[in-house]
C-alpha cells in the first residue's frame, strides 16, 4: 500500500523548510522506491512559490535546484543499477532520468483546494498543471439521502436508546441541516454575511446530540431520584409518627408494672444475700483446711519431681531422637546381612529390655557348644514391623522395669562400645535406640529413689480427698444458695433491662417524634414544591429528545447567526418537532434546556451582556466541543473572557493573552496546553495560522498512559483544564469552510437590547451613583445567595438520599437538616428583602430607560455608517465615553422628565457634532436623516412599509391604473406612483392625480414642490408619506424635503453641520488613540495641523513621515521616540502601506497611558480603504 506523506506547517515555516520536506518526500518515492501519497492542502500554502513547486511535480516529477551534491550521490548510487538493467550508459543525465521515472511511478499527489475566492481561480490560471495533470473530484454538499443514511448509522452505532423515535430523530437532523443551508443563503442576501454549512457541521450535530442527551438524561434522572428519595423519607416519617404515638400510649402502663416488679425482687434478693454470706463463711474455713493439705501434697510431689528431673533431660533427648527415627531406618537395620558389632550390641540390649529370648546357635569358635544369637531373635521379634517397634519404644513402661532386666543390661551401660558416639559409627537408627536404652536404665534408678516419697504423697492425697469431699458438700450448699441468688438477680436484671428498654423506647419515641416534627416541619414546606418538581422532571425526561435536538443544532450551526435568524430557525425546528411527533418541551431552546441560572448569573457578573444572544453564546462556549472563535467588533466578548479569567473558580491557573503577531505566541500556547492555563488569541483576521491546527482539531494521543499533543516540533502533556479562545475585531469576517469546521464561530456583535441594558447601567451609575453601587452589590450578593440556596438544597437531598436505617434515629442528621433549613430560610428572607430593594432600584432605573434606548439607537446608526464608507468605524468604548461626558454636561433639571429630555437632546446633538467631524461633506445630510429616522423608529413613528418604499421603491401590492392623458406625466413617473399606491395609506393616489391633474401639474412644475399643499384627500399627509410622493414626482427636490423632514422632528441644527474644529478634536483626544484624517482627492490636512501646532507650541516637535515601501521601521522608531519625549508624529498616506497596518495596530494596542508622555499624539492620514484596521 501507499504511505501517506504530509508537511507540517509550524510558526516560522520558511521556503527552505518547504524545500527540505519536499525533497524528503520525493526521495522517499525515488531513492527508497516506496509508493507514496503526498497530501497537500491549500491551508498549508504560505507562499505562492509552494504552488509553483507542486505544479512542477505534477508536470515533470521534479523541482529545479532541489537536490544538494550529497543527495545526487544517493540518487546515483541507487539509480546506476537501473541504468545497467536497462543497458543504457550510466551518465548523470540518464541516472537522473531513471530517478525521475521512479518518482513519477511512486508518487501520488493529492491536492485539496477550496473553490472559494479569487485565490483558487488565480492559481488555476497561473499553474495549468493543476487542471491538466490532475483528476478533478468535487466534494459537494451531501444530498438528503446521505444525511439520512449517515445519521441513522451513527445513532445505531452509539445506541442512544431512541426506540420508536430513531427514524424521526434522523429525519429531524436532516431537516435541521437543510434549513440552516437555506437560512445561510438568506443570511448572505440580507446581511452580506457568509456562513458555510458542511458535512462536518452535520457530524458535529450528531456528536453534540450524543453527548448532550447522555448528560441531560443523567442530570434529569439524578435530580428526580434525589427529590423522590426526599419525598419518600418525608412520607415514611409521617407514617411512623402515628405508630409511635400509639406505642407511647401502650408503653406507659407496662413501664409502671415493670417498676413494681423490680422493687419486689430487690427485697427478696437482699434476704437471700444474707443467707449466702453465712454459708460462704463456713465454706471458706473448709477451703482453708483443704488448701493446707493440698500444699503439703504439692510439696511432696515437687520433691519427687525434682528427683525425677535428673533423668528427664536424657529421657527427652532419647524421645527427640526417637521422633527423628523413621520406618525406613529400622527397615535398613533389619535388612543388614552382616550387621556391624554396634548394631548387634544395640539389638541385643533391646532384646534384653523387651525380654526377648535369644536363639541358640552353634558356636563357630567352640564346636559342640551353643551361643545366644540376639540378632536373629531381634530381627524376628522386634524388627518385623518397624512402626510397631518404634511405637513400643515410646510406650515402654519405664516406671515398672523388672530388676532382672536391669541387672541383665547393667554390664552394657559401662561398656565403652555401647555409647551413642560409638554406636553412631555403625547406625543412625541404633544410636537413637542406644540413647533410649541408657535413658530407661538411668530413669529406673531415679524412680527407685522417688518411691518412698510417692508413698508419702499417696497418704497426703488420700487425706486431701477426704477434706475435698467435705469442701465439695459445703460448696454444693453454697452453690444452691448462689444459684437461687443468681436466678433472682437474673430475673431482677431482666426486669431492670426491660424497664430500661421501655424507658429508652419511650425516650427514643419522644426523640423520634421530636425529630419527625423537625423533619416534617422543616421540610414540609418543600414537599409540595418537590412533588411538583418531580412531576416536571418526569415530563422533562420524556421531552429530552426534542429539547436536546434543538440545543445540539443551536450549538453546531447557529453560532454565526444574528438573534433574529437564530429565533426564526429555532421556531422552524419547534414546528418540525411537532410535525414529526417527537416529544419536546413547549418553546424549547438552548437557554431553557442547558442554562443553569446560578452559572448564568456568575457569567453576567463577569461582564457578559444580559441579552439572549450573549447568553446563548456563553452556553455554546460552555458546552461546545470546538474552541470558540468570537466575532467581536465591540470587544465585549474580549472583556467577558478577561473578567472570567480573573476568577479562580473559572480559570484555576489564570490566562495568557496573545496575538498572532507576537513572537512567542506558540510558546504561550504550549505552556497553556501543558499547565492548564487559558489562552486568549486576539485580533485574528480571516485566516488562521497553520500552527494552530493541532489545537483546533484537538489532536490528542496517549503516550505512557498520559494524553499528549504535538504542537510544532514539540510533544507536550495535555492538561484538561486548558481552554482556548479566539476573538476578531472584524465586523463581518469571511471565514472559509475549512476554518469554520475547526472552530465554533460565534457572533458576539452587540444587540440593541444588550446595548440598551449596558447603557442603562452607565446612565444610572452617572445619575444615581449610590443606587448603582447598591444594585451592583445586590447582583453579586443575589448570585452568592442563589448559589448558597442551591448548595443547601443539594446538601439536604444528599443527606436524605444517603441516610442509613431509620432517619429519625439520626439526630445529628436531623439537626444538620434543621440547621440547613434554618440557613435556607434566612437566605430566602434576605433574598426577599433584596428582591424588594431590587424592584425599587429597577423602578428607579427604568425611569432612565428612554435615555438608554435613545443612546442604543444612536450607536447602531453610527455602527451602520461603515456600510457607507469603510473608514467610518466607531468603537463602543469611545461611544460609551462620549455618553458619559454627555450625561455630565447635559443641563440639569428639577423634574426627572425634563432631565431625561435634556439628556436625550444633549447627547443626540453631541453624537451628531462628533460624528460630523469624521464625515465627508456629501454624507452629513445622509447621517442626519438616518439619525432622525432611527429615533422615530424607536418611538414607533415610522411605517416600515413606507420607509422601505422610500429606500427601494418596493411596495407590497402594485395598483394598476391607466395613465392619464397629459403631456407632463411620463410613464416611468406613473409606474412609480402605481407602485406607491400599494401602500395602504396611499392606495387612492393614482385616482387623486387623475382627478386633480392640473393641480398636480402645478406641483410638478413648482420650484418648491416639497412645501406645496397637496389636493385632498392627501392635503394632510405625514412627513414620510410626503417624501414617498416626492420620490415619485420630483426626486431632484429630495434633499430639501429631507432637510424639512429632519427640521420638523429634530430642529434645524441637525442640518447645519458644525464647522471643522481641529483644536476641539485635539482637546477630546487621548495619548493612546490616534487622530485620523480621512482624505479625499486633492485634500491636504497639513496646513490645518501646522496652524494647530503653532498655537500649541508644538511646531518643533511635529515629526512627519510618508509611508510606503520600507518606511515601517522608521515610523515605529518615530512613534517610540514621540511617546518618550512628547512629540507629535504624523504618518501620511497609510493607505499606501496596508501591509504595515497590522503592525501599527499592534503598536496602538500595546500603548500604556502611564508610560506615555502626556503631550504625545499620533496623527494619521489615509484615503478610504477597506483594509485599514478598525
GROMACS .gro file of C-alpha atoms in nm, residues 435-624:
model
  190
  435UNK     CA    1   2.022  -4.342   7.382
  436UNK     CA    2   1.671  -4.468   7.464
  437UNK     CA    3   1.807  -4.781   7.646
  438UNK     CA    4   2.055  -4.578   7.850
  439UNK     CA    5   1.781  -4.324   7.938
  440UNK     CA    6   1.549  -4.605   8.054
  441UNK     CA    7   1.831  -4.752   8.269
  442UNK     CA    8   1.904  -4.415   8.431
  443UNK     CA    9   1.533  -4.336   8.481
  444UNK     CA   10   1.486  -4.673   8.664
  445UNK     CA   11   1.734  -4.585   8.938
  446UNK     CA   12   1.595  -4.234   8.980
  447UNK     CA   13   1.243  -4.378   9.010
  448UNK     CA   14   1.363  -4.620   9.285
  449UNK     CA   15   1.479  -4.324   9.493
  450UNK     CA   16   1.150  -4.146   9.443
  451UNK     CA   17   0.930  -4.445   9.552
  452UNK     CA   18   0.913  -4.363   9.932
  453UNK     CA   19   0.828  -4.010   9.851
  454UNK     CA   20   0.549  -4.132   9.627
  455UNK     CA   21   0.411  -4.339   9.915
  456UNK     CA   22   0.401  -4.030  10.137
  457UNK     CA   23   0.238  -3.843   9.851
  458UNK     CA   24  -0.030  -4.114   9.828
  459UNK     CA   25  -0.113  -4.075  10.201
  460UNK     CA   26  -0.130  -3.695  10.167
  461UNK     CA   27  -0.355  -3.722   9.864
  462UNK     CA   28  -0.593  -3.960  10.046
  463UNK     CA   29  -0.624  -3.717  10.336
  464UNK     CA   30  -0.676  -3.432  10.086
  465UNK     CA   31  -0.955  -3.630   9.916
  466UNK     CA   32  -1.149  -3.654  10.247
  467UNK     CA   33  -1.109  -3.283  10.310
  468UNK     CA   34  -1.207  -3.202   9.949
  469UNK     CA   35  -1.521  -3.414   9.982
  470UNK     CA   36  -1.623  -3.214  10.289
  471UNK     CA   37  -1.541  -2.895  10.097
  472UNK     CA   38  -1.747  -3.010   9.800
  473UNK     CA   39  -2.050  -3.066  10.025
  474UNK     CA   40  -2.016  -2.715  10.168
  475UNK     CA   41  -1.966  -2.567   9.823
  476UNK     CA   42  -2.272  -2.751   9.693
  477UNK     CA   43  -2.477  -2.593   9.970
  478UNK     CA   44  -2.328  -2.252   9.882
  479UNK     CA   45  -2.391  -2.316   9.512
  480UNK     CA   46  -2.758  -2.384   9.578
  481UNK     CA   47  -2.785  -2.054   9.761
  482UNK     CA   48  -2.586  -1.874   9.488
  483UNK     CA   49  -2.793  -2.036   9.212
  484UNK     CA   50  -3.112  -1.911   9.372
  485UNK     CA   51  -2.950  -1.572   9.420
  486UNK     CA   52  -2.828  -1.572   9.056
  487UNK     CA   53  -3.175  -1.669   8.938
  488UNK     CA   54  -3.323  -1.385   9.136
  489UNK     CA   55  -3.058  -1.143   9.012
  490UNK     CA   56  -3.108  -1.263   8.654
  491UNK     CA   57  -3.480  -1.205   8.688
  492UNK     CA   58  -3.405  -0.870   8.851
  493UNK     CA   59  -3.161  -0.775   8.574
  494UNK     CA   60  -3.411  -0.882   8.311
  495UNK     CA   61  -3.674  -0.671   8.479
  496UNK     CA   62  -3.433  -0.376   8.505
  497UNK     CA   63  -3.329  -0.431   8.144
  498UNK     CA   64  -3.692  -0.441   8.043
  499UNK     CA   65  -3.755  -0.125   8.243
  500UNK     CA   66  -3.452   0.044   8.081
  501UNK     CA   67  -3.561  -0.079   7.741
  502UNK     CA   68  -3.908   0.060   7.795
  503UNK     CA   69  -3.763   0.389   7.921
  504UNK     CA   70  -3.524   0.402   7.624
  505UNK     CA   71  -3.805   0.316   7.388
  506UNK     CA   72  -4.017   0.588   7.544
  507UNK     CA   73  -3.725   0.834   7.518
  508UNK     CA   74  -3.650   0.714   7.164
  509UNK     CA   75  -4.014   0.761   7.065
  510UNK     CA   76  -4.008   1.109   7.212
  511UNK     CA   77  -3.678   1.189   7.031
  512UNK     CA   78  -3.811   1.040   6.708
  513UNK     CA   79  -4.134   1.234   6.742
  514UNK     CA   80  -3.929   1.547   6.806
  515UNK     CA   81  -3.706   1.466   6.505
  516UNK     CA   82  -4.012   1.388   6.294
  517UNK     CA   83  -4.159   1.721   6.396
  518UNK     CA   84  -3.832   1.894   6.295
  519UNK     CA   85  -3.806   1.699   5.971
  520UNK     CA   86  -4.167   1.734   5.861
  521UNK     CA   87  -4.190   2.086   6.000
  522UNK     CA   88  -3.861   2.189   5.841
  523UNK     CA   89  -3.901   2.021   5.504
  524UNK     CA   90  -4.279   2.002   5.489
  525UNK     CA   91  -4.283   2.331   5.302
  526UNK     CA   92  -4.051   2.180   5.043
  527UNK     CA   93  -4.270   1.872   4.995
  528UNK     CA   94  -4.524   2.037   4.768
  529UNK     CA   95  -4.253   2.203   4.561
  530UNK     CA   96  -4.057   1.879   4.539
  531UNK     CA   97  -4.366   1.689   4.424
  532UNK     CA   98  -4.432   1.945   4.155
  533UNK     CA   99  -4.066   1.940   4.053
  534UNK     CA  100  -4.064   1.557   4.032
  535UNK     CA  101  -4.364   1.567   3.800
  536UNK     CA  102  -4.198   1.837   3.592
  537UNK     CA  103  -3.876   1.633   3.576
  538UNK     CA  104  -4.065   1.319   3.473
  539UNK     CA  105  -4.216   1.511   3.186
  540UNK     CA  106  -3.881   1.675   3.112
  541UNK     CA  107  -3.714   1.333   3.091
  542UNK     CA  108  -3.960   1.229   2.821
  543UNK     CA  109  -3.908   1.561   2.638
  544UNK     CA  110  -3.527   1.545   2.649
  545UNK     CA  111  -3.510   1.405   2.295
  546UNK     CA  112  -3.667   1.706   2.122
  547UNK     CA  113  -3.510   1.960   2.358
  548UNK     CA  114  -3.160   1.822   2.302
  549UNK     CA  115  -3.207   1.810   1.923
  550UNK     CA  116  -3.276   2.187   1.926
  551UNK     CA  117  -2.988   2.256   2.166
  552UNK     CA  118  -2.738   2.041   1.974
  553UNK     CA  119  -2.846   2.206   1.648
  554UNK     CA  120  -2.802   2.552   1.802
  555UNK     CA  121  -2.452   2.465   1.926
  556UNK     CA  122  -2.348   2.308   1.594
  557UNK     CA  123  -2.500   2.558   1.349
  558UNK     CA  124  -2.629   2.886   1.489
  559UNK     CA  125  -2.312   3.049   1.628
  560UNK     CA  126  -2.251   3.281   1.328
  561UNK     CA  127  -2.614   3.399   1.301
  562UNK     CA  128  -2.774   3.711   1.449
  563UNK     CA  129  -3.053   3.691   1.707
  564UNK     CA  130  -3.337   3.723   1.453
  565UNK     CA  131  -3.206   3.442   1.235
  566UNK     CA  132  -3.146   3.221   1.537
  567UNK     CA  133  -3.501   3.276   1.665
  568UNK     CA  134  -3.656   3.207   1.324
  569UNK     CA  135  -3.460   2.884   1.282
  570UNK     CA  136  -3.541   2.761   1.633
  571UNK     CA  137  -3.912   2.831   1.573
  572UNK     CA  138  -3.899   2.634   1.247
  573UNK     CA  139  -3.735   2.342   1.432
  574UNK     CA  140  -4.002   2.353   1.703
  575UNK     CA  141  -4.267   2.330   1.431
  576UNK     CA  142  -4.081   2.037   1.273
  577UNK     CA  143  -4.064   1.855   1.609
  578UNK     CA  144  -4.444   1.881   1.631
  579UNK     CA  145  -4.491   1.753   1.277
  580UNK     CA  146  -4.263   1.452   1.345
  581UNK     CA  147  -4.436   1.384   1.682
  582UNK     CA  148  -4.104   1.400   1.865
  583UNK     CA  149  -4.161   1.469   2.237
  584UNK     CA  150  -4.032   1.813   2.337
  585UNK     CA  151  -4.099   2.095   2.582
  586UNK     CA  152  -4.312   2.385   2.463
  587UNK     CA  153  -4.086   2.663   2.332
  588UNK     CA  154  -3.773   2.454   2.385
  589UNK     CA  155  -3.447   2.631   2.307
  590UNK     CA  156  -3.083   2.635   2.410
  591UNK     CA  157  -3.138   2.852   2.717
  592UNK     CA  158  -3.433   2.658   2.860
  593UNK     CA  159  -3.254   2.324   2.809
  594UNK     CA  160  -2.891   2.387   2.902
  595UNK     CA  161  -2.876   2.708   3.106
  596UNK     CA  162  -2.801   2.696   3.477
  597UNK     CA  163  -2.938   3.016   3.642
  598UNK     CA  164  -2.659   3.024   3.900
  599UNK     CA  165  -2.391   2.982   3.634
  600UNK     CA  166  -2.551   3.238   3.401
  601UNK     CA  167  -2.561   3.492   3.684
  602UNK     CA  168  -2.192   3.432   3.756
  603UNK     CA  169  -2.118   3.489   3.385
  604UNK     CA  170  -2.311   3.815   3.391
  605UNK     CA  171  -2.112   3.928   3.694
  606UNK     CA  172  -1.808   3.873   3.470
  607UNK     CA  173  -1.940   4.134   3.221
  608UNK     CA  174  -2.144   3.901   2.998
  609UNK     CA  175  -2.425   4.114   2.848
  610UNK     CA  176  -2.767   4.005   2.974
  611UNK     CA  177  -2.934   3.977   2.632
  612UNK     CA  178  -3.045   3.639   2.498
  613UNK     CA  179  -2.786   3.627   2.217
  614UNK     CA  180  -2.491   3.671   2.455
  615UNK     CA  181  -2.631   3.413   2.699
  616UNK     CA  182  -2.668   3.164   2.413
  617UNK     CA  183  -2.309   3.232   2.307
  618UNK     CA  184  -2.183   3.168   2.661
  619UNK     CA  185  -2.379   2.840   2.678
  620UNK     CA  186  -2.234   2.731   2.342
  621UNK     CA  187  -1.883   2.813   2.468
  622UNK     CA  188  -1.953   2.609   2.783
  623UNK     CA  189  -2.097   2.304   2.606
  624UNK     CA  190  -1.937   2.304   2.262
   0.00000   0.00000   0.00000
